[in-house]
PDB file of C-alpha atoms and ligand atoms in Angstrom:
ATOM      1  CA  MET A  13      34.647 146.428  58.586  1.00 95.00           C
ATOM      2  CA  LEU A  14      35.741 147.102  55.043  1.00 97.00           C
ATOM      3  CA  ILE A  15      39.242 147.375  53.638  1.00 98.00           C
ATOM      4  CA  ASN A  16      39.592 149.090  50.261  1.00 98.00           C
ATOM      5  CA  VAL A  17      42.250 147.645  47.959  1.00 98.00           C
ATOM      6  CA  LYS A  18      43.370 149.342  44.758  1.00 98.00           C
ATOM      7  CA  THR A  19      45.060 146.921  42.368  1.00 98.00           C
ATOM      8  CA  HIS A  20      47.420 147.901  39.562  1.00 98.00           C
ATOM      9  CA  ALA A  21      47.798 144.840  37.346  1.00 97.00           C
ATOM     10  CA  GLN A  22      45.715 142.101  35.719  1.00 97.00           C
ATOM     11  CA  THR A  23      47.041 139.603  38.244  1.00 98.00           C
ATOM     12  CA  GLN A  24      48.622 140.769  41.485  1.00 98.00           C
ATOM     13  CA  MET A  25      49.072 139.632  45.071  1.00 98.00           C
ATOM     14  CA  ILE A  26      48.877 142.446  47.617  1.00 98.00           C
ATOM     15  CA  ASP A  27      49.915 141.942  51.243  1.00 98.00           C
ATOM     16  CA  ILE A  28      47.006 143.250  53.357  1.00 98.00           C
ATOM     17  CA  THR A  29      48.212 141.873  56.713  1.00 98.00           C
ATOM     18  CA  SER A  30      48.795 145.308  58.259  1.00 98.00           C
ATOM     19  CA  GLN A  31      45.384 146.607  57.099  1.00 98.00           C
ATOM     20  CA  VAL A  32      43.675 143.557  58.620  1.00 98.00           C
ATOM     21  CA  GLN A  33      45.605 143.995  61.876  1.00 98.00           C
ATOM     22  CA  HIS A  34      44.599 147.687  61.897  1.00 97.00           C
ATOM     23  CA  ALA A  35      40.913 146.805  61.365  1.00 97.00           C
ATOM     24  CA  VAL A  36      41.136 144.297  64.215  1.00 97.00           C
ATOM     25  CA  LYS A  37      42.658 146.931  66.512  1.00 97.00           C
ATOM     26  CA  GLU A  38      39.880 149.415  65.624  1.00 96.00           C
ATOM     27  CA  SER A  39      37.263 146.832  66.642  1.00 96.00           C
ATOM     28  CA  GLY A  40      38.560 146.619  70.212  1.00 97.00           C
ATOM     29  CA  ILE A  41      38.111 142.840  70.149  1.00 98.00           C
ATOM     30  CA  THR A  42      41.231 141.001  71.357  1.00 98.00           C
ATOM     31  CA  ASP A  43      40.386 137.299  71.052  1.00 98.00           C
ATOM     32  CA  GLY A  44      38.470 135.195  68.552  1.00 98.00           C
ATOM     33  CA  LEU A  45      38.553 134.373  64.871  1.00 98.00           C
ATOM     34  CA  VAL A  46      39.083 136.915  62.093  1.00 98.00           C
ATOM     35  CA  HIS A  47      37.303 136.218  58.825  1.00 98.00           C
ATOM     36  CA  VAL A  48      38.874 138.014  55.836  1.00 98.00           C
ATOM     37  CA  TYR A  49      36.589 137.875  52.833  1.00 98.00           C
ATOM     38  CA  SER A  50      36.923 139.092  49.250  1.00 98.00           C
ATOM     39  CA  MET A  51      33.564 140.428  48.012  1.00 98.00           C
ATOM     40  CA  HIS A  52      34.357 139.605  44.389  1.00 98.00           C
ATOM     41  CA  THR A  53      34.094 136.715  41.922  1.00 98.00           C
ATOM     42  CA  THR A  54      37.459 137.497  40.332  1.00 98.00           C
ATOM     43  CA  ALA A  55      39.636 138.241  43.398  1.00 98.00           C
ATOM     44  CA  ALA A  56      40.619 135.858  46.196  1.00 98.00           C
ATOM     45  CA  ILE A  57      42.261 135.791  49.624  1.00 98.00           C
ATOM     46  CA  THR A  58      45.190 133.539  50.476  1.00 98.00           C
ATOM     47  CA  ILE A  59      47.838 133.167  53.181  1.00 98.00           C
ATOM     48  CA  ASN A  60      51.413 132.580  52.085  1.00 98.00           C
ATOM     49  CA  GLU A  61      54.988 133.818  52.453  1.00 97.00           C
ATOM     50  CA  ASN A  62      55.364 137.594  52.570  1.00 96.00           C
ATOM     51  CA  ALA A  63      59.117 137.721  53.207  1.00 95.00           C
ATOM     52  CA  ASP A  64      60.402 137.123  49.671  1.00 96.00           C
ATOM     53  CA  PRO A  65      58.404 138.831  46.873  1.00 95.00           C
ATOM     54  CA  ALA A  66      59.696 136.125  44.503  1.00 97.00           C
ATOM     55  CA  VAL A  67      57.160 133.755  46.080  1.00 97.00           C
ATOM     56  CA  GLU A  68      54.272 135.951  44.887  1.00 96.00           C
ATOM     57  CA  ALA A  69      55.838 136.163  41.435  1.00 97.00           C
ATOM     58  CA  ASP A  70      56.230 132.377  41.262  1.00 98.00           C
ATOM     59  CA  ILE A  71      52.646 131.750  42.430  1.00 98.00           C
ATOM     60  CA  LEU A  72      51.276 134.152  39.799  1.00 98.00           C
ATOM     61  CA  LYS A  73      53.549 132.731  37.092  1.00 98.00           C
ATOM     62  CA  THR A  74      52.343 129.215  37.838  1.00 98.00           C
ATOM     63  CA  ILE A  75      48.626 129.974  38.180  1.00 97.00           C
ATOM     64  CA  ASN A  76      48.705 131.967  34.931  1.00 97.00           C
ATOM     65  CA  LYS A  77      50.411 129.045  33.187  1.00 97.00           C
ATOM     66  CA  VAL A  78      47.938 126.472  34.536  1.00 97.00           C
ATOM     67  CA  ILE A  79      44.929 128.695  33.762  1.00 97.00           C
ATOM     68  CA  PRO A  80      45.724 130.857  30.720  1.00 96.00           C
ATOM     69  CA  PHE A  81      43.707 134.039  30.139  1.00 95.00           C
ATOM     70  CA  ASP A  82      42.511 132.872  26.747  1.00 93.00           C
ATOM     71  CA  ASP A  83      41.532 129.212  26.525  1.00 93.00           C
ATOM     72  CA  GLN A  84      38.408 129.410  24.355  1.00 94.00           C
ATOM     73  CA  PHE A  85      36.170 129.840  27.408  1.00 96.00           C
ATOM     74  CA  LYS A  86      32.387 130.220  26.927  1.00 96.00           C
ATOM     75  CA  HIS A  87      31.786 133.077  29.434  1.00 96.00           C
ATOM     76  CA  MET A  88      31.080 136.165  27.327  1.00 94.00           C
ATOM     77  CA  GLU A  89      32.681 138.631  29.753  1.00 95.00           C
ATOM     78  CA  GLY A  90      36.052 137.150  28.815  1.00 95.00           C
ATOM     79  CA  ASN A  91      37.353 136.718  32.359  1.00 97.00           C
ATOM     80  CA  SER A  92      36.703 133.028  33.017  1.00 98.00           C
ATOM     81  CA  ALA A  93      40.360 132.517  33.921  1.00 98.00           C
ATOM     82  CA  ALA A  94      39.865 134.885  36.875  1.00 98.00           C
ATOM     83  CA  HIS A  95      36.658 133.120  37.993  1.00 98.00           C
ATOM     84  CA  ILE A  96      38.427 129.730  37.909  1.00 98.00           C
ATOM     85  CA  LYS A  97      41.445 131.029  39.860  1.00 98.00           C
ATOM     86  CA  VAL A  98      39.170 132.422  42.588  1.00 98.00           C
ATOM     87  CA  SER A  99      37.384 129.089  42.946  1.00 98.00           C
ATOM     88  CA  LEU A 100      40.773 127.379  43.372  1.00 98.00           C
ATOM     89  CA  PHE A 101      42.169 129.911  45.870  1.00 98.00           C
ATOM     90  CA  GLY A 102      38.886 130.579  47.681  1.00 98.00           C
ATOM     91  CA  PRO A 103      37.332 133.921  48.648  1.00 98.00           C
ATOM     92  CA  SER A 104      38.355 133.967  52.322  1.00 98.00           C
ATOM     93  CA  GLU A 105      40.685 132.971  55.126  1.00 98.00           C
ATOM     94  CA  ILE A 106      40.144 132.640  58.891  1.00 98.00           C
ATOM     95  CA  ILE A 107      42.959 133.739  61.211  1.00 98.00           C
ATOM     96  CA  PRO A 108      43.061 133.169  64.991  1.00 98.00           C
ATOM     97  CA  LEU A 109      43.206 136.339  67.124  1.00 98.00           C
ATOM     98  CA  GLU A 110      44.896 136.233  70.533  1.00 98.00           C
ATOM     99  CA  ASN A 111      45.645 139.159  72.837  1.00 97.00           C
ATOM    100  CA  GLY A 112      44.920 141.585  69.996  1.00 97.00           C
ATOM    101  CA  LEU A 113      47.354 139.978  67.569  1.00 97.00           C
ATOM    102  CA  LEU A 114      46.705 137.911  64.453  1.00 98.00           C
ATOM    103  CA  ILE A 115      48.247 134.469  64.933  1.00 98.00           C
ATOM    104  CA  LEU A 116      50.400 134.081  61.835  1.00 98.00           C
ATOM    105  CA  GLY A 117      53.601 132.099  61.356  1.00 97.00           C
ATOM    106  CA  THR A 118      56.909 133.910  60.969  1.00 96.00           C
ATOM    107  CA  TRP A 119      56.695 133.899  57.188  1.00 97.00           C
ATOM    108  CA  GLN A 120      52.931 134.113  56.760  1.00 98.00           C
ATOM    109  CA  GLY A 121      51.058 137.103  55.405  1.00 98.00           C
ATOM    110  CA  ILE A 122      47.484 137.667  54.240  1.00 98.00           C
ATOM    111  CA  PHE A 123      47.269 138.390  50.519  1.00 98.00           C
ATOM    112  CA  PHE A 124      44.541 139.915  48.407  1.00 98.00           C
ATOM    113  CA  CYS A 125      44.778 138.127  45.039  1.00 98.00           C
ATOM    114  CA  GLU A 126      43.706 140.179  42.038  1.00 98.00           C
ATOM    115  CA  PHE A 127      42.916 138.034  39.003  1.00 98.00           C
ATOM    116  CA  ASP A 128      41.059 140.526  36.795  1.00 98.00           C
ATOM    117  CA  GLY A 129      42.555 143.930  37.483  1.00 98.00           C
ATOM    118  CA  PRO A 130      43.329 146.650  37.752  1.00 98.00           C
ATOM    119  CA  ARG A 131      40.286 147.541  39.866  1.00 98.00           C
ATOM    120  CA  ASN A 132      39.116 149.044  43.129  1.00 98.00           C
ATOM    121  CA  ARG A 133      38.242 146.172  45.459  1.00 98.00           C
ATOM    122  CA  LYS A 134      36.647 145.606  48.852  1.00 98.00           C
ATOM    123  CA  VAL A 135      37.591 143.119  51.565  1.00 98.00           C
ATOM    124  CA  ASN A 136      35.214 142.440  54.450  1.00 98.00           C
ATOM    125  CA  VAL A 137      36.772 141.750  57.860  1.00 98.00           C
ATOM    126  CA  LYS A 138      34.496 140.162  60.449  1.00 98.00           C
ATOM    127  CA  ILE A 139      35.603 139.099  63.916  1.00 97.00           C
ATOM    128  CA  ILE A 140      33.919 136.299  65.807  1.00 97.00           C
ATOM    129  CA  PRO A 141      34.803 136.973  69.479  1.00 97.00           C
ATOM    130  CA  GLY A 142      35.766 134.008  71.610  1.00 95.00           C
TER     131      GLY A 142
HETATM  132 ZN1   ZN B  19      32.935 137.221  34.464  1.00 62.45          ZN
END
């Protein structure tokens, strides 16, 4: 299953928890593992707090400080910062699925992390029944 994500900034974290839950519901599978996978080299998936938007802002502020956009990188496309961020965050997360519900903690949400936007992006959701 594919989830389309439209991003609006160079770096942005977008909560896709409800879209993932919807895709899971559409599948009819109620138990197993849900693999959420960014099909891009400059956009990642992470799980973190989705209650206070300040957390997203602080994560982006820090990652942009640690890995600045322009640091005399060699990659001609000019987006090495985004490639490095994705390798640190990782392209995917695996979430347990029980009785049709994603098993997430009270404050946890699934985020699509844009590091070279704005763009139209795709997230693959694959369920391993079990
Ligand atoms: Zn590149």
